[in-house]
mmCIF file of N, CA and C in Angstrom:
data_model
loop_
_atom_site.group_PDB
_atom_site.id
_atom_site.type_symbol
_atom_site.label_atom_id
_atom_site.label_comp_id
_atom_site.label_asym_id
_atom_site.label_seq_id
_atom_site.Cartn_x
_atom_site.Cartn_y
_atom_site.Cartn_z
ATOM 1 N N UNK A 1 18.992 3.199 -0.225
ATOM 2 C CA UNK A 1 18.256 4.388 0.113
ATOM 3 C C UNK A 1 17.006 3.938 0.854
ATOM 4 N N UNK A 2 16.916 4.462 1.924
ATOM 5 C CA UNK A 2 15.336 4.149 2.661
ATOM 6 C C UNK A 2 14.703 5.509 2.757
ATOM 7 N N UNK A 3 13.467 5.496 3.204
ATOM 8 C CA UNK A 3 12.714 6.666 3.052
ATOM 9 C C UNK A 3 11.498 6.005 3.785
ATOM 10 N N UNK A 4 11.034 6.598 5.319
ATOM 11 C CA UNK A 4 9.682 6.427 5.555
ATOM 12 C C UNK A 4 9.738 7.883 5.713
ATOM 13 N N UNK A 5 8.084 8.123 5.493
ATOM 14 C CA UNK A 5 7.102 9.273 5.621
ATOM 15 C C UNK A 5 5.768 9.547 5.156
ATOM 16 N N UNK A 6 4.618 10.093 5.199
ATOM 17 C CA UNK A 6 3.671 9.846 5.395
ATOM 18 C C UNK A 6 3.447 10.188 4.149
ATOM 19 N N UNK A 7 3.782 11.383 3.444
ATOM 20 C CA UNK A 7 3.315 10.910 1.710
ATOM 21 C C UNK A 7 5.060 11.234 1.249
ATOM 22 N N UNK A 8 4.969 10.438 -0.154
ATOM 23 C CA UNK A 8 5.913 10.884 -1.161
ATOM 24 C C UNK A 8 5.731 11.149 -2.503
ATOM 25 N N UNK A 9 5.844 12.577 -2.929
ATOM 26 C CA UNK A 9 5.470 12.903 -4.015
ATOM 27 C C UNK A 9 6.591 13.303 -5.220
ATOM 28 N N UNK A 10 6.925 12.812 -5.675
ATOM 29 C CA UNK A 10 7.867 13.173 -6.737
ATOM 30 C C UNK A 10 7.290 14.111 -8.579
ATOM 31 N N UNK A 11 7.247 15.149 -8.771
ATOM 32 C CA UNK A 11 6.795 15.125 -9.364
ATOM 33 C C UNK A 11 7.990 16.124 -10.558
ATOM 34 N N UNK A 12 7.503 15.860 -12.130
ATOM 35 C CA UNK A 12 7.996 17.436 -12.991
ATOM 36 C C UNK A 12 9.892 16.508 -12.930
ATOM 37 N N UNK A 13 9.949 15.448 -13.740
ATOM 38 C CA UNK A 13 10.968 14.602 -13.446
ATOM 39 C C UNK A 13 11.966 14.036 -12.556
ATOM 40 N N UNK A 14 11.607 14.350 -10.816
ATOM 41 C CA UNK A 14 12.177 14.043 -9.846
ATOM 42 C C UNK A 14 12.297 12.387 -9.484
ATOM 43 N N UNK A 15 13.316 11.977 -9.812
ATOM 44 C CA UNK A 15 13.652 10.629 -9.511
ATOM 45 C C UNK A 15 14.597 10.392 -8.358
ATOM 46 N N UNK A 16 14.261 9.061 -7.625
ATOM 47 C CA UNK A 16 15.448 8.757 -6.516
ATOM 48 C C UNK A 16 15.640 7.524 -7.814
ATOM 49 N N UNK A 17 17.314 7.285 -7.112
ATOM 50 C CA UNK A 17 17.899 6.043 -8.057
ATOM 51 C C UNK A 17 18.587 5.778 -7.710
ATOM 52 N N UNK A 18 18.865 3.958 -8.256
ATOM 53 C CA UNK A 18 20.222 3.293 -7.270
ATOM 54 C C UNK A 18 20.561 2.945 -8.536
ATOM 55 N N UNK A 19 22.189 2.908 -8.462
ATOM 56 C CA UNK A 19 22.396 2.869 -10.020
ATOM 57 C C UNK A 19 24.186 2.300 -9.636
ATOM 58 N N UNK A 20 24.679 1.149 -10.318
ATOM 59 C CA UNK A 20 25.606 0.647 -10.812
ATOM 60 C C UNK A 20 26.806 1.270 -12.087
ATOM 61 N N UNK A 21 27.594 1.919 -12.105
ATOM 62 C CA UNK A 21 28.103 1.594 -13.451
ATOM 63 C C UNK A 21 29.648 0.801 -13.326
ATOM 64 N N UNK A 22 29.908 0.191 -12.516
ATOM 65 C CA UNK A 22 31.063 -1.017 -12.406
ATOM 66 C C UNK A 22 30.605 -2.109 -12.467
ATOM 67 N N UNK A 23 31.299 -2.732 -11.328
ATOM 68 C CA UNK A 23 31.336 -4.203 -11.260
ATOM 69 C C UNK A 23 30.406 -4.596 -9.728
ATOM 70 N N UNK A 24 30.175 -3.408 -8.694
ATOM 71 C CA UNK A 24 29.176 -3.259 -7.885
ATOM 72 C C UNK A 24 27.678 -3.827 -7.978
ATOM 73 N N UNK A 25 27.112 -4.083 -7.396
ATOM 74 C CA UNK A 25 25.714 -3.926 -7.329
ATOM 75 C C UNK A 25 25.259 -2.644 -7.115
ATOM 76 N N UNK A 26 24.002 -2.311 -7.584
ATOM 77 C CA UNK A 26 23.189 -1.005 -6.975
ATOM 78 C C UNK A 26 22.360 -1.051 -5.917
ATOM 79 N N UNK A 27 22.055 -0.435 -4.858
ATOM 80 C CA UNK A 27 21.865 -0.357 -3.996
ATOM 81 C C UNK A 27 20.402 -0.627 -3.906
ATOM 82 N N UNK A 28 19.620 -1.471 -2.977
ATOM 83 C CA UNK A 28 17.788 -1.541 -2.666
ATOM 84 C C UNK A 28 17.692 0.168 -2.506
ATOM 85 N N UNK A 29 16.143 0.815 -2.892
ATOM 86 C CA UNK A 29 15.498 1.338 -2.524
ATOM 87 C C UNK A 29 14.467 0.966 -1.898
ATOM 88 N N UNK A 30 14.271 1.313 -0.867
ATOM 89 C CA UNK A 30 12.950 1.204 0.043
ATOM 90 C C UNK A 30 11.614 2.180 0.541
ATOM 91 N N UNK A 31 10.889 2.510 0.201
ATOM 92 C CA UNK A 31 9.755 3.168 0.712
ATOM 93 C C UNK A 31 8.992 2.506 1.897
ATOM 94 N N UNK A 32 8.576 3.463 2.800
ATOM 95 C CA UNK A 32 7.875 2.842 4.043
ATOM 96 C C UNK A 32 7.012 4.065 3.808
ATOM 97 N N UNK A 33 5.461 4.156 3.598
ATOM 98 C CA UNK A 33 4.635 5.140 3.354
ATOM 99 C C UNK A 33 3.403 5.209 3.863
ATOM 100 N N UNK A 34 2.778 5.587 4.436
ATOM 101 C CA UNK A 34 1.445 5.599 5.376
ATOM 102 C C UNK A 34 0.303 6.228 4.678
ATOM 103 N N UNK A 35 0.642 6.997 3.622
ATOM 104 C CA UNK A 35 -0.983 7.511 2.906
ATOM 105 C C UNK A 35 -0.470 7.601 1.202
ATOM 106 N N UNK A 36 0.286 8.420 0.686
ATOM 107 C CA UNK A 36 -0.018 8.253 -0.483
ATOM 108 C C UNK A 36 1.417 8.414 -1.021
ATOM 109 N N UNK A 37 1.636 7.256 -2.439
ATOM 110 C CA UNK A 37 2.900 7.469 -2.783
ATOM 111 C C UNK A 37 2.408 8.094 -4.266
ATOM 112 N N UNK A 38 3.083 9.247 -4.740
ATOM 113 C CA UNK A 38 2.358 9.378 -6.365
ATOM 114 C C UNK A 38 3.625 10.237 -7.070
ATOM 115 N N UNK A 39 3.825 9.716 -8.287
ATOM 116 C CA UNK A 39 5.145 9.492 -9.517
ATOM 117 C C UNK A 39 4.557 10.085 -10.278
ATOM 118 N N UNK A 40 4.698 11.451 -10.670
ATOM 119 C CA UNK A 40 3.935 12.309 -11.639
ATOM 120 C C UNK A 40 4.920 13.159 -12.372
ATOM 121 N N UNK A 41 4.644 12.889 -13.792
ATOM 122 C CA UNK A 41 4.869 13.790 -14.877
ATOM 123 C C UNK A 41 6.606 13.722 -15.218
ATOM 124 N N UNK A 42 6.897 14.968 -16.494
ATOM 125 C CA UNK A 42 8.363 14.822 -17.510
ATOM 126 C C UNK A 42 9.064 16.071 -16.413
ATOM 127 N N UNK A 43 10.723 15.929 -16.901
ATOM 128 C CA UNK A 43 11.189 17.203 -16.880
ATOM 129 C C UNK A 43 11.698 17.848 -18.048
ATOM 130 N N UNK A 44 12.300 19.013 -18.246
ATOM 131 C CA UNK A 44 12.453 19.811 -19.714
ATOM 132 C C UNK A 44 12.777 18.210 -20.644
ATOM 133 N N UNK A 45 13.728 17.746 -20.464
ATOM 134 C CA UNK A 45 14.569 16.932 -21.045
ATOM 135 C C UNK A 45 13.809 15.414 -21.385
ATOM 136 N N UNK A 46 12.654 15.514 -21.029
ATOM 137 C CA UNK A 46 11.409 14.197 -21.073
ATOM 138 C C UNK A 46 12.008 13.268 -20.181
ATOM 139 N N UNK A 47 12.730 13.405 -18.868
ATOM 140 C CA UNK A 47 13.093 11.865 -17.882
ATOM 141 C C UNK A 47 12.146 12.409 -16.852
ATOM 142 N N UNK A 48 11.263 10.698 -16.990
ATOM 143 C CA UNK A 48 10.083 10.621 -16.384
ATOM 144 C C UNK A 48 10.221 10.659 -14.589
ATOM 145 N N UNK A 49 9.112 10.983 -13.834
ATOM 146 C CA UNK A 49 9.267 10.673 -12.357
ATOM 147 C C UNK A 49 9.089 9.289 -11.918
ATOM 148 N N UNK A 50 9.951 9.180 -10.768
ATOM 149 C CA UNK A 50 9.570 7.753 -10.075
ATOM 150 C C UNK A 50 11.513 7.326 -9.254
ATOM 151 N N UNK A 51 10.964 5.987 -9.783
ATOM 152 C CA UNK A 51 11.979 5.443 -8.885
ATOM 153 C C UNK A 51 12.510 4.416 -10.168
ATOM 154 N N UNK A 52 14.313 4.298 -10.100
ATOM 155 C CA UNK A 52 14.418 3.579 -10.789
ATOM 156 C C UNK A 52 15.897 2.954 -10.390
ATOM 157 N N UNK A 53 16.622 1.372 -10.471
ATOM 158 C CA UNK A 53 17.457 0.802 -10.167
ATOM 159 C C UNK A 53 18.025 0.350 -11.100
ATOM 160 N N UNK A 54 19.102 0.689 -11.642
ATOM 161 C CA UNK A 54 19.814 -0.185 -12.846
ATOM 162 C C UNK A 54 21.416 -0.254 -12.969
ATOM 163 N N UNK A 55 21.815 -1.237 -13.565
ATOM 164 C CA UNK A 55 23.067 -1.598 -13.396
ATOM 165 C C UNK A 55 23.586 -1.625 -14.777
ATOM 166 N N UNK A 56 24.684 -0.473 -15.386
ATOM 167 C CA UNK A 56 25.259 -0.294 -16.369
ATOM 168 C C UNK A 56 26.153 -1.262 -17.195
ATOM 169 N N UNK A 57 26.833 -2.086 -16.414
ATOM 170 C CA UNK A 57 28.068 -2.683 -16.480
ATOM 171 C C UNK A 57 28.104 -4.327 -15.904
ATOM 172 N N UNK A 58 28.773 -4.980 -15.103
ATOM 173 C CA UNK A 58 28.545 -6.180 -14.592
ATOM 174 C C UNK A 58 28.053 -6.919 -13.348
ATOM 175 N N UNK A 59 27.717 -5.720 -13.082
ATOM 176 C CA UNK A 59 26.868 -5.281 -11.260
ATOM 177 C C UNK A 59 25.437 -5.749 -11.767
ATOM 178 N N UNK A 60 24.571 -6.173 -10.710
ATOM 179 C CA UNK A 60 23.736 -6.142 -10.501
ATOM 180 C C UNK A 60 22.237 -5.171 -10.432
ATOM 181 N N UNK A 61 21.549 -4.864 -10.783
ATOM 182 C CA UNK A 61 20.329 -3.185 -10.256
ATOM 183 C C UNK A 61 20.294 -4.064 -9.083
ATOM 184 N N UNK A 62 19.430 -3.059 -8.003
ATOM 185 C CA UNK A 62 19.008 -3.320 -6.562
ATOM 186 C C UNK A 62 17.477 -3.607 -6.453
ATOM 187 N N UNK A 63 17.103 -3.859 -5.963
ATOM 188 C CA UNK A 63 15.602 -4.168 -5.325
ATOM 189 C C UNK A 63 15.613 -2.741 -5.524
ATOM 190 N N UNK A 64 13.634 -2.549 -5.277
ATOM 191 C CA UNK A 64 12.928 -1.714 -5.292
ATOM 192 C C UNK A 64 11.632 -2.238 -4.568
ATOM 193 N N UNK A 65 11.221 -1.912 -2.955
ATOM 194 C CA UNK A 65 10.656 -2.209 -2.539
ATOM 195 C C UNK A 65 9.982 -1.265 -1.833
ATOM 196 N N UNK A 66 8.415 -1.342 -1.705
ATOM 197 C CA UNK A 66 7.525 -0.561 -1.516
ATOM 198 C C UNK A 66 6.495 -0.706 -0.633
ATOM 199 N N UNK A 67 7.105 -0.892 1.236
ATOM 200 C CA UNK A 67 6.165 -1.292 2.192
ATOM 201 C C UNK A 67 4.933 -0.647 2.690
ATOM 202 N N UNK A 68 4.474 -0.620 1.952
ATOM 203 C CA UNK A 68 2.734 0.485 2.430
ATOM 204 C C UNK A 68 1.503 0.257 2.134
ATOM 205 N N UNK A 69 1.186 -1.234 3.122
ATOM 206 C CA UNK A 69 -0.419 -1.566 3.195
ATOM 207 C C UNK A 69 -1.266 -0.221 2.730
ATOM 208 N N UNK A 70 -1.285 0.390 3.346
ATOM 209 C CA UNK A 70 -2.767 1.033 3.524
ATOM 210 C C UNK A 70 -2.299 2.261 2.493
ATOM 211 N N UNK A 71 -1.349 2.582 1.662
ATOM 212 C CA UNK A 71 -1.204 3.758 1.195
ATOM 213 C C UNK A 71 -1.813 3.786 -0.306
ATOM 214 N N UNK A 72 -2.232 4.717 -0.821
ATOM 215 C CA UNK A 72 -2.386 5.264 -2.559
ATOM 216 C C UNK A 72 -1.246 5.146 -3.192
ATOM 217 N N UNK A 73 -1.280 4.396 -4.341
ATOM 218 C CA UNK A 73 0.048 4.480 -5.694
ATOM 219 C C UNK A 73 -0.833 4.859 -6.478
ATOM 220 N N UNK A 74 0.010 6.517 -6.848
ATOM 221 C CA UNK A 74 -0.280 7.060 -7.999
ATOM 222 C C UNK A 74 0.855 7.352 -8.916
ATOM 223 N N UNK A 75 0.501 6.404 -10.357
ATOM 224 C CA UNK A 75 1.705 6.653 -11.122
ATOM 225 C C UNK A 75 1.035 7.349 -12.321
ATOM 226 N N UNK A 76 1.259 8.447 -12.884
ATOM 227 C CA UNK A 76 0.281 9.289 -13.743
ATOM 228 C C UNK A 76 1.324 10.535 -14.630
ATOM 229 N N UNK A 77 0.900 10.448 -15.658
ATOM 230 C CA UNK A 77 1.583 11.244 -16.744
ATOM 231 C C UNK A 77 2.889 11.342 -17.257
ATOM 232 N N UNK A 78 2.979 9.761 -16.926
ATOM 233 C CA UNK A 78 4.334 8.991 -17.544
ATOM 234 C C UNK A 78 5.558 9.185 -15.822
ATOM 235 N N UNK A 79 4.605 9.038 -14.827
ATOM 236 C CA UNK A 79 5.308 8.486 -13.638
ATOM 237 C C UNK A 79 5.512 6.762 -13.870
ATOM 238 N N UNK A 80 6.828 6.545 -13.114
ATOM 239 C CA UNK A 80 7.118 5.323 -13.314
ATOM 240 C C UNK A 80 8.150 4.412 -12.420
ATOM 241 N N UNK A 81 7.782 3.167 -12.107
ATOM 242 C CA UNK A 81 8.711 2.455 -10.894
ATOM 243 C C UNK A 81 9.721 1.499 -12.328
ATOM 244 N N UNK A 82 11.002 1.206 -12.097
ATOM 245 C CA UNK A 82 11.485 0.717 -13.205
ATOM 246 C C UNK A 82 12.917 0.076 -12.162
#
């Protein structure tokens, strides 16, 4: 998954995710961000916001990479990179 844009806000349990459950790897996520990235807050069900990569089974999780010199990381009210 790639994603440039000038902010990214995920908030109220909105997650992107690369996720395995075989014998696969999961896929890199990438952010390219120019001002502010911010991971905020639960949804009904308490799964937190952010970004997260994991591999169920005998696969690999993916990178999680986050190219943005000059931008704001805001991770706040149980936002989270994982």
């Amino acid at each position: 998954v790639g994603i440039r844009a000038r902010n990214v806000r995920l908030e109220g349990g909105a997650r992107i995710t690369a996720r395995s459950d075989g014998r696969g790897d999961a896929g890199t996520i990438r952010l390219v961000v120019d001002d502010a990235i911010v991971f905020r807050g639960l949804d009904d069900f308490h799964e937190r916001s952010g970004l997260s990569s994991t591999a169920e089974s005998t696969g690999a999780p993916g990178a999680i990479e986050i190219d943005s010199p000059g931008a704001r990381l805001v991770l706040d009210d149980s936002g989270t990179i994982v």
